[in-house]
PDB file of C-alpha atoms in Angstrom:
ATOM      1  CA  UNK A  79    -129.027-193.466  10.532  1.00 91.00           C
ATOM      2  CA  UNK A  80    -128.096-194.384  13.630  1.00 95.00           C
ATOM      3  CA  UNK A  81    -130.914-195.244  15.256  1.00 97.00           C
ATOM      4  CA  UNK A  82    -131.612-196.763  19.316  1.00 98.00           C
ATOM      5  CA  UNK A  83    -133.628-199.767  20.477  1.00 98.00           C
ATOM      6  CA  UNK A  84    -133.917-200.224  24.483  1.00 97.00           C
ATOM      7  CA  UNK A  85    -136.221-202.929  26.461  1.00 97.00           C
ATOM      8  CA  UNK A  86    -136.552-204.333  29.335  1.00 95.00           C
ATOM      9  CA  UNK A  87    -138.789-205.018  32.540  1.00 92.00           C
ATOM     10  CA  UNK A  88    -141.214-202.000  32.832  1.00 91.00           C
ATOM     11  CA  UNK A  89    -142.665-202.898  36.359  1.00 97.00           C
ATOM     12  CA  UNK A  90    -140.572-203.410  39.528  1.00 97.00           C
ATOM     13  CA  UNK A  91    -141.465-204.077  43.281  1.00 97.00           C
ATOM     14  CA  UNK A  92    -139.278-202.383  45.698  1.00 97.00           C
ATOM     15  CA  UNK A  93    -135.515-203.980  46.218  1.00 97.00           C
ATOM     16  CA  UNK A  94    -135.545-205.696  42.821  1.00 97.00           C
ATOM     17  CA  UNK A  95    -133.382-204.939  40.373  1.00 98.00           C
ATOM     18  CA  UNK A  96    -134.169-202.453  37.127  1.00 98.00           C
ATOM     19  CA  UNK A  97    -132.663-204.115  33.929  1.00 98.00           C
ATOM     20  CA  UNK A  98    -132.110-202.234  30.463  1.00 98.00           C
ATOM     21  CA  UNK A  99    -130.297-202.407  27.021  1.00 98.00           C
ATOM     22  CA  UNK A 100    -130.523-200.276  24.360  1.00 98.00           C
ATOM     23  CA  UNK A 101    -129.410-201.696  20.762  1.00 98.00           C
ATOM     24  CA  UNK A 102    -127.406-199.185  18.284  1.00 97.00           C
ATOM     25  CA  UNK A 103    -127.899-199.889  14.551  1.00 95.00           C
ATOM     26  CA  UNK A 104    -126.807-198.063  11.887  1.00 94.00           C
ATOM     27  CA  UNK A 105    -123.647-196.492  12.776  1.00 91.00           C
ATOM     28  CA  UNK A 106    -120.044-197.103  14.969  1.00 91.00           C
ATOM     29  CA  UNK A 107    -120.517-198.566  17.985  1.00 93.00           C
ATOM     30  CA  UNK A 108    -117.179-197.466  18.684  1.00 92.00           C
ATOM     31  CA  UNK A 109    -115.948-193.489  18.916  1.00 86.00           C
ATOM     32  CA  UNK A 110    -119.083-192.490  21.288  1.00 95.00           C
ATOM     33  CA  UNK A 111    -119.733-193.028  25.091  1.00 96.00           C
ATOM     34  CA  UNK A 112    -123.343-194.596  25.215  1.00 98.00           C
ATOM     35  CA  UNK A 113    -125.260-192.842  28.473  1.00 98.00           C
ATOM     36  CA  UNK A 114    -128.371-193.530  30.205  1.00 98.00           C
ATOM     37  CA  UNK A 115    -130.382-190.871  30.946  1.00 98.00           C
ATOM     38  CA  UNK A 116    -133.935-190.725  32.671  1.00 98.00           C
ATOM     39  CA  UNK A 117    -136.753-188.621  33.543  1.00 97.00           C
ATOM     40  CA  UNK A 118    -140.004-188.643  36.966  1.00 93.00           C
ATOM     41  CA  UNK A 119    -143.086-187.803  35.525  1.00 86.00           C
ATOM     42  CA  UNK A 120    -143.910-183.891  35.496  1.00 82.00           C
ATOM     43  CA  UNK A 121    -139.634-183.388  36.509  1.00 84.00           C
ATOM     44  CA  UNK A 122    -136.572-182.716  33.696  1.00 88.00           C
ATOM     45  CA  UNK A 123    -133.757-185.519  33.445  1.00 95.00           C
ATOM     46  CA  UNK A 124    -131.434-186.654  35.019  1.00 97.00           C
ATOM     47  CA  UNK A 125    -127.896-188.290  34.032  1.00 98.00           C
ATOM     48  CA  UNK A 126    -127.136-191.986  35.328  1.00 98.00           C
ATOM     49  CA  UNK A 127    -124.111-192.455  33.748  1.00 97.00           C
ATOM     50  CA  UNK A 128    -122.433-193.536  30.190  1.00 97.00           C
ATOM     51  CA  UNK A 129    -119.573-195.967  28.460  1.00 97.00           C
ATOM     52  CA  UNK A 130    -117.598-196.415  26.047  1.00 95.00           C
ATOM     53  CA  UNK A 131    -117.031-199.603  23.616  1.00 94.00           C
ATOM     54  CA  UNK A 132    -113.804-199.942  25.983  1.00 94.00           C
ATOM     55  CA  UNK A 133    -116.238-200.372  28.789  1.00 94.00           C
ATOM     56  CA  UNK A 134    -115.000-197.522  30.156  1.00 95.00           C
ATOM     57  CA  UNK A 135    -117.798-195.829  32.723  1.00 96.00           C
ATOM     58  CA  UNK A 136    -119.087-192.297  34.490  1.00 95.00           C
ATOM     59  CA  UNK A 137    -121.526-192.906  36.411  1.00 97.00           C
ATOM     60  CA  UNK A 138    -123.517-189.913  38.221  1.00 96.00           C
ATOM     61  CA  UNK A 139    -122.188-189.943  41.987  1.00 96.00           C
ATOM     62  CA  UNK A 140    -125.354-189.305  43.244  1.00 95.00           C
ATOM     63  CA  UNK A 141    -126.645-193.341  41.930  1.00 97.00           C
ATOM     64  CA  UNK A 142    -123.263-194.564  41.760  1.00 97.00           C
ATOM     65  CA  UNK A 143    -123.638-197.268  44.458  1.00 97.00           C
ATOM     66  CA  UNK A 144    -126.430-198.569  42.689  1.00 98.00           C
ATOM     67  CA  UNK A 145    -125.506-198.708  38.772  1.00 98.00           C
ATOM     68  CA  UNK A 146    -123.890-200.933  37.205  1.00 98.00           C
ATOM     69  CA  UNK A 147    -123.317-200.168  33.006  1.00 98.00           C
ATOM     70  CA  UNK A 148    -122.124-202.568  30.493  1.00 97.00           C
ATOM     71  CA  UNK A 149    -121.078-203.294  27.020  1.00 97.00           C
ATOM     72  CA  UNK A 150    -121.639-205.986  24.165  1.00 96.00           C
ATOM     73  CA  UNK A 151    -119.767-205.164  21.370  1.00 94.00           C
ATOM     74  CA  UNK A 152    -120.402-207.588  19.591  1.00 95.00           C
ATOM     75  CA  UNK A 153    -124.132-207.251  19.192  1.00 94.00           C
ATOM     76  CA  UNK A 154    -124.191-203.708  19.528  1.00 95.00           C
ATOM     77  CA  UNK A 155    -125.900-203.030  22.797  1.00 97.00           C
ATOM     78  CA  UNK A 156    -125.008-201.316  26.158  1.00 98.00           C
ATOM     79  CA  UNK A 157    -127.350-201.904  29.471  1.00 98.00           C
ATOM     80  CA  UNK A 158    -128.120-200.430  32.366  1.00 98.00           C
ATOM     81  CA  UNK A 159    -128.769-202.288  36.394  1.00 98.00           C
ATOM     82  CA  UNK A 160    -129.607-199.973  38.980  1.00 98.00           C
ATOM     83  CA  UNK A 161    -129.768-201.753  42.403  1.00 98.00           C
ATOM     84  CA  UNK A 162    -132.062-201.894  45.115  1.00 97.00           C
ATOM     85  CA  UNK A 163    -134.285-200.405  43.932  1.00 98.00           C
ATOM     86  CA  UNK A 164    -137.316-197.194  45.182  1.00 97.00           C
ATOM     87  CA  UNK A 165    -140.862-195.798  44.207  1.00 95.00           C
ATOM     88  CA  UNK A 166    -138.583-192.633  43.691  1.00 95.00           C
ATOM     89  CA  UNK A 167    -136.562-194.252  40.962  1.00 97.00           C
ATOM     90  CA  UNK A 168    -139.965-194.456  38.758  1.00 97.00           C
ATOM     91  CA  UNK A 169    -139.099-192.478  35.294  1.00 97.00           C
ATOM     92  CA  UNK A 170    -138.497-192.863  31.887  1.00 97.00           C
ATOM     93  CA  UNK A 171    -135.665-194.074  31.158  1.00 98.00           C
ATOM     94  CA  UNK A 172    -133.912-193.326  27.577  1.00 98.00           C
ATOM     95  CA  UNK A 173    -130.334-194.155  26.392  1.00 98.00           C
ATOM     96  CA  UNK A 174    -128.223-191.669  23.857  1.00 98.00           C
ATOM     97  CA  UNK A 175    -125.438-191.185  22.368  1.00 98.00           C
ATOM     98  CA  UNK A 176    -123.042-189.309  23.668  1.00 97.00           C
ATOM     99  CA  UNK A 177    -120.894-186.668  21.440  1.00 96.00           C
ATOM    100  CA  UNK A 178    -118.472-185.749  24.004  1.00 93.00           C
ATOM    101  CA  UNK A 179    -115.149-183.085  22.873  1.00 91.00           C
ATOM    102  CA  UNK A 180    -112.135-181.918  25.429  1.00 87.00           C
ATOM    103  CA  UNK A 181    -111.302-178.351  25.355  1.00 83.00           C
ATOM    104  CA  UNK A 182    -108.115-176.643  26.560  1.00 76.00           C
ATOM    105  CA  UNK A 183    -104.416-177.916  26.800  1.00 73.00           C
ATOM    106  CA  UNK A 184    -105.062-178.699  30.801  1.00 73.00           C
ATOM    107  CA  UNK A 185    -108.965-180.457  28.992  1.00 69.00           C
ATOM    108  CA  UNK A 186    -110.439-178.595  32.077  1.00 73.00           C
ATOM    109  CA  UNK A 187    -113.921-177.511  29.467  1.00 86.00           C
ATOM    110  CA  UNK A 188    -115.299-180.075  27.482  1.00 90.00           C
ATOM    111  CA  UNK A 189    -118.714-180.269  25.731  1.00 93.00           C
ATOM    112  CA  UNK A 190    -121.055-183.004  25.991  1.00 94.00           C
ATOM    113  CA  UNK A 191    -124.397-183.349  24.001  1.00 97.00           C
ATOM    114  CA  UNK A 192    -126.378-185.909  23.339  1.00 98.00           C
ATOM    115  CA  UNK A 193    -128.159-187.380  20.096  1.00 96.00           C
ATOM    116  CA  UNK A 194    -130.037-189.656  18.854  1.00 97.00           C
ATOM    117  CA  UNK A 195    -131.867-191.149  21.913  1.00 98.00           C
ATOM    118  CA  UNK A 196    -133.800-194.099  22.241  1.00 98.00           C
ATOM    119  CA  UNK A 197    -137.646-194.298  22.410  1.00 97.00           C
ATOM    120  CA  UNK A 198    -137.662-194.308  26.500  1.00 97.00           C
ATOM    121  CA  UNK A 199    -139.531-197.311  28.508  1.00 97.00           C
ATOM    122  CA  UNK A 200    -141.222-196.603  31.261  1.00 97.00           C
ATOM    123  CA  UNK A 201    -140.179-198.177  34.444  1.00 97.00           C
ATOM    124  CA  UNK A 202    -142.813-198.368  37.229  1.00 97.00           C
ATOM    125  CA  UNK A 203    -141.436-199.908  41.108  1.00 97.00           C
ATOM    126  CA  UNK A 204    -144.780-200.011  43.003  1.00 96.00           C
ATOM    127  CA  UNK A 205    -145.258-202.458  45.600  1.00 94.00           C
TER     128      UNK A 205
ATOM    129  CA  UNK B 119    -134.213-178.217  42.413  1.00 72.00           C
ATOM    130  CA  UNK B 120    -131.854-178.291  39.458  1.00 81.00           C
ATOM    131  CA  UNK B 121    -128.593-177.116  39.698  1.00 87.00           C
ATOM    132  CA  UNK B 122    -129.191-175.196  36.058  1.00 96.00           C
ATOM    133  CA  UNK B 123    -132.124-173.089  36.357  1.00 97.00           C
ATOM    134  CA  UNK B 124    -134.959-172.201  33.846  1.00 97.00           C
ATOM    135  CA  UNK B 125    -137.879-170.365  33.918  1.00 97.00           C
ATOM    136  CA  UNK B 126    -140.368-172.676  34.295  1.00 96.00           C
ATOM    137  CA  UNK B 127    -142.368-170.961  31.485  1.00 97.00           C
ATOM    138  CA  UNK B 128    -142.376-169.085  29.070  1.00 97.00           C
ATOM    139  CA  UNK B 129    -145.183-167.306  26.369  1.00 96.00           C
ATOM    140  CA  UNK B 130    -145.138-165.230  22.782  1.00 96.00           C
ATOM    141  CA  UNK B 131    -147.290-165.352  19.569  1.00 96.00           C
ATOM    142  CA  UNK B 132    -147.255-167.002  16.501  1.00 97.00           C
ATOM    143  CA  UNK B 133    -144.129-165.033  14.809  1.00 97.00           C
ATOM    144  CA  UNK B 134    -142.507-163.833  17.728  1.00 97.00           C
ATOM    145  CA  UNK B 135    -139.531-164.239  19.318  1.00 97.00           C
ATOM    146  CA  UNK B 136    -138.803-166.016  22.851  1.00 97.00           C
ATOM    147  CA  UNK B 137    -135.711-166.549  24.622  1.00 98.00           C
ATOM    148  CA  UNK B 138    -135.410-168.841  27.418  1.00 98.00           C
ATOM    149  CA  UNK B 139    -132.540-168.838  30.329  1.00 98.00           C
ATOM    150  CA  UNK B 140    -130.296-171.192  32.395  1.00 98.00           C
ATOM    151  CA  UNK B 141    -128.420-170.417  34.929  1.00 98.00           C
ATOM    152  CA  UNK B 142    -125.314-172.212  36.325  1.00 97.00           C
ATOM    153  CA  UNK B 143    -122.599-171.603  37.666  1.00 96.00           C
ATOM    154  CA  UNK B 144    -118.594-171.150  37.238  1.00 95.00           C
ATOM    155  CA  UNK B 145    -118.262-174.779  37.500  1.00 94.00           C
ATOM    156  CA  UNK B 146    -120.594-175.976  34.992  1.00 96.00           C
ATOM    157  CA  UNK B 147    -121.495-172.719  32.358  1.00 96.00           C
ATOM    158  CA  UNK B 148    -119.040-171.041  33.205  1.00 94.00           C
ATOM    159  CA  UNK B 149    -116.085-173.412  32.139  1.00 93.00           C
ATOM    160  CA  UNK B 150    -117.876-176.528  29.404  1.00 95.00           C
ATOM    161  CA  UNK B 151    -120.571-175.575  26.485  1.00 95.00           C
ATOM    162  CA  UNK B 152    -123.977-175.741  26.777  1.00 97.00           C
ATOM    163  CA  UNK B 153    -126.699-178.198  24.738  1.00 98.00           C
ATOM    164  CA  UNK B 154    -130.246-177.183  24.105  1.00 98.00           C
ATOM    165  CA  UNK B 155    -133.226-180.447  23.688  1.00 98.00           C
ATOM    166  CA  UNK B 156    -136.739-179.557  22.877  1.00 98.00           C
ATOM    167  CA  UNK B 157    -138.935-182.344  24.295  1.00 97.00           C
ATOM    168  CA  UNK B 158    -142.162-183.161  22.685  1.00 96.00           C
ATOM    169  CA  UNK B 159    -144.698-184.545  25.595  1.00 91.00           C
ATOM    170  CA  UNK B 160    -144.353-188.300  25.407  1.00 92.00           C
ATOM    171  CA  UNK B 161    -141.670-188.418  22.809  1.00 95.00           C
ATOM    172  CA  UNK B 162    -137.425-188.444  23.695  1.00 97.00           C
ATOM    173  CA  UNK B 163    -135.816-184.968  23.710  1.00 97.00           C
ATOM    174  CA  UNK B 164    -134.271-183.904  20.396  1.00 98.00           C
ATOM    175  CA  UNK B 165    -130.741-182.229  20.465  1.00 98.00           C
ATOM    176  CA  UNK B 166    -131.304-178.408  19.185  1.00 98.00           C
ATOM    177  CA  UNK B 167    -127.955-176.753  20.034  1.00 97.00           C
ATOM    178  CA  UNK B 168    -124.555-177.835  20.880  1.00 96.00           C
ATOM    179  CA  UNK B 169    -120.897-176.459  21.454  1.00 92.00           C
ATOM    180  CA  UNK B 170    -121.329-173.238  20.488  1.00 79.00           C
ATOM    181  CA  UNK B 171    -124.218-172.189  18.822  1.00 89.00           C
ATOM    182  CA  UNK B 172    -124.313-175.422  16.054  1.00 94.00           C
ATOM    183  CA  UNK B 173    -126.834-176.784  15.185  1.00 96.00           C
ATOM    184  CA  UNK B 174    -127.153-180.536  13.572  1.00 94.00           C
ATOM    185  CA  UNK B 175    -128.981-181.238  10.276  1.00 94.00           C
ATOM    186  CA  UNK B 176    -132.156-180.481   9.913  1.00 94.00           C
ATOM    187  CA  UNK B 177    -132.430-177.675  12.639  1.00 96.00           C
ATOM    188  CA  UNK B 178    -133.278-175.112  11.491  1.00 96.00           C
ATOM    189  CA  UNK B 179    -131.537-171.368  12.413  1.00 95.00           C
ATOM    190  CA  UNK B 180    -134.651-169.749  13.787  1.00 97.00           C
ATOM    191  CA  UNK B 181    -132.829-171.528  16.918  1.00 97.00           C
ATOM    192  CA  UNK B 182    -129.894-169.819  18.451  1.00 96.00           C
ATOM    193  CA  UNK B 183    -127.524-169.864  21.564  1.00 96.00           C
ATOM    194  CA  UNK B 184    -125.893-167.824  23.519  1.00 95.00           C
ATOM    195  CA  UNK B 185    -123.424-168.033  26.271  1.00 94.00           C
ATOM    196  CA  UNK B 186    -122.456-165.167  28.555  1.00 95.00           C
ATOM    197  CA  UNK B 187    -120.095-165.930  31.679  1.00 95.00           C
ATOM    198  CA  UNK B 188    -122.489-168.998  33.523  1.00 96.00           C
ATOM    199  CA  UNK B 189    -125.366-168.294  31.674  1.00 97.00           C
ATOM    200  CA  UNK B 190    -127.049-169.324  28.353  1.00 97.00           C
ATOM    201  CA  UNK B 191    -129.430-167.869  26.085  1.00 97.00           C
ATOM    202  CA  UNK B 192    -131.452-170.183  23.905  1.00 98.00           C
ATOM    203  CA  UNK B 193    -133.421-167.705  21.000  1.00 97.00           C
ATOM    204  CA  UNK B 194    -136.198-169.327  19.280  1.00 98.00           C
ATOM    205  CA  UNK B 195    -137.471-166.872  16.546  1.00 97.00           C
ATOM    206  CA  UNK B 196    -140.548-166.824  14.495  1.00 97.00           C
ATOM    207  CA  UNK B 197    -142.386-168.876  16.819  1.00 97.00           C
ATOM    208  CA  UNK B 198    -144.651-171.610  15.409  1.00 97.00           C
ATOM    209  CA  UNK B 199    -147.134-173.662  16.970  1.00 96.00           C
ATOM    210  CA  UNK B 200    -145.307-176.620  16.585  1.00 95.00           C
ATOM    211  CA  UNK B 201    -142.553-174.982  18.169  1.00 97.00           C
ATOM    212  CA  UNK B 202    -145.225-175.888  21.542  1.00 97.00           C
ATOM    213  CA  UNK B 203    -142.861-178.198  23.752  1.00 97.00           C
ATOM    214  CA  UNK B 204    -140.334-178.210  26.857  1.00 97.00           C
ATOM    215  CA  UNK B 205    -136.954-177.046  26.162  1.00 98.00           C
ATOM    216  CA  UNK B 206    -134.055-178.093  28.483  1.00 98.00           C
ATOM    217  CA  UNK B 207    -130.117-177.127  29.095  1.00 98.00           C
ATOM    218  CA  UNK B 208    -127.625-179.276  29.749  1.00 97.00           C
ATOM    219  CA  UNK B 209    -123.795-179.263  30.763  1.00 97.00           C
ATOM    220  CA  UNK B 210    -120.929-181.110  32.454  1.00 95.00           C
ATOM    221  CA  UNK B 211    -119.696-179.981  36.185  1.00 94.00           C
ATOM    222  CA  UNK B 212    -116.705-180.160  36.469  1.00 92.00           C
ATOM    223  CA  UNK B 213    -116.763-179.412  40.220  1.00 93.00           C
ATOM    224  CA  UNK B 214    -119.812-182.219  40.872  1.00 93.00           C
ATOM    225  CA  UNK B 215    -118.519-184.556  37.470  1.00 92.00           C
ATOM    226  CA  UNK B 216    -121.467-184.944  36.667  1.00 94.00           C
ATOM    227  CA  UNK B 217    -123.705-183.950  33.755  1.00 96.00           C
ATOM    228  CA  UNK B 218    -126.498-181.596  35.134  1.00 97.00           C
ATOM    229  CA  UNK B 219    -129.702-180.511  33.201  1.00 97.00           C
ATOM    230  CA  UNK B 220    -131.923-177.340  34.033  1.00 97.00           C
ATOM    231  CA  UNK B 221    -135.478-178.466  35.039  1.00 96.00           C
ATOM    232  CA  UNK B 222    -136.757-177.053  31.740  1.00 96.00           C
ATOM    233  CA  UNK B 223    -139.486-174.239  30.362  1.00 97.00           C
ATOM    234  CA  UNK B 224    -142.674-175.166  29.140  1.00 97.00           C
ATOM    235  CA  UNK B 225    -143.109-172.666  26.027  1.00 98.00           C
ATOM    236  CA  UNK B 226    -146.653-172.059  24.801  1.00 97.00           C
ATOM    237  CA  UNK B 227    -147.374-170.370  21.590  1.00 96.00           C
ATOM    238  CA  UNK B 228    -150.449-168.587  22.015  1.00 89.00           C
TER     239      UNK B 228
END
């Protein structure tokens, strides 16, 4: 059974860089996209981006200028860097395995869903 | 303000049925599959439904979904107290080029 274990700094000051890593165990690392999703306190879910084993990435346009995803295939890990954090970046950050299927002869439709998820890391940005 | 609109809360008695709606547009629900997640506060979301009413192993058939045009619906029958949680819909938006989620619906089993 695939398990995701994540870690990283929990308390940051404004303008610092958020850094989180997620380790994948118990299953294939290739063949999937690996995702970061965050949830601000009391709020809904926000997708940050995804990366596959050959480091192909897709980012949420609203965060793209500050986000970098990377992958370490030798250790089945992937990482998130978010620069210039502010209080608005305070959230629980989850890593998750993404399942993607593209439909239609022109690839115009898709199915994207996430399972399993990591345990979540609360990152607080405060001066 | 989420791109996908869900009611903030729903409630029903044990054993009853509840419906949670997720309203979007042609560029998201109208052209891509919806997935549904259950989140008990303090834990990670868990997928319930994906890709046209498919359920992962271990998810009971009390959970089902349907789609009509630019809206999707999650139905939960035979409500149990353990179903109390927040529920989220999610999909890809082909215009925004991003995954989007609804704002979440809190289910209370009275």
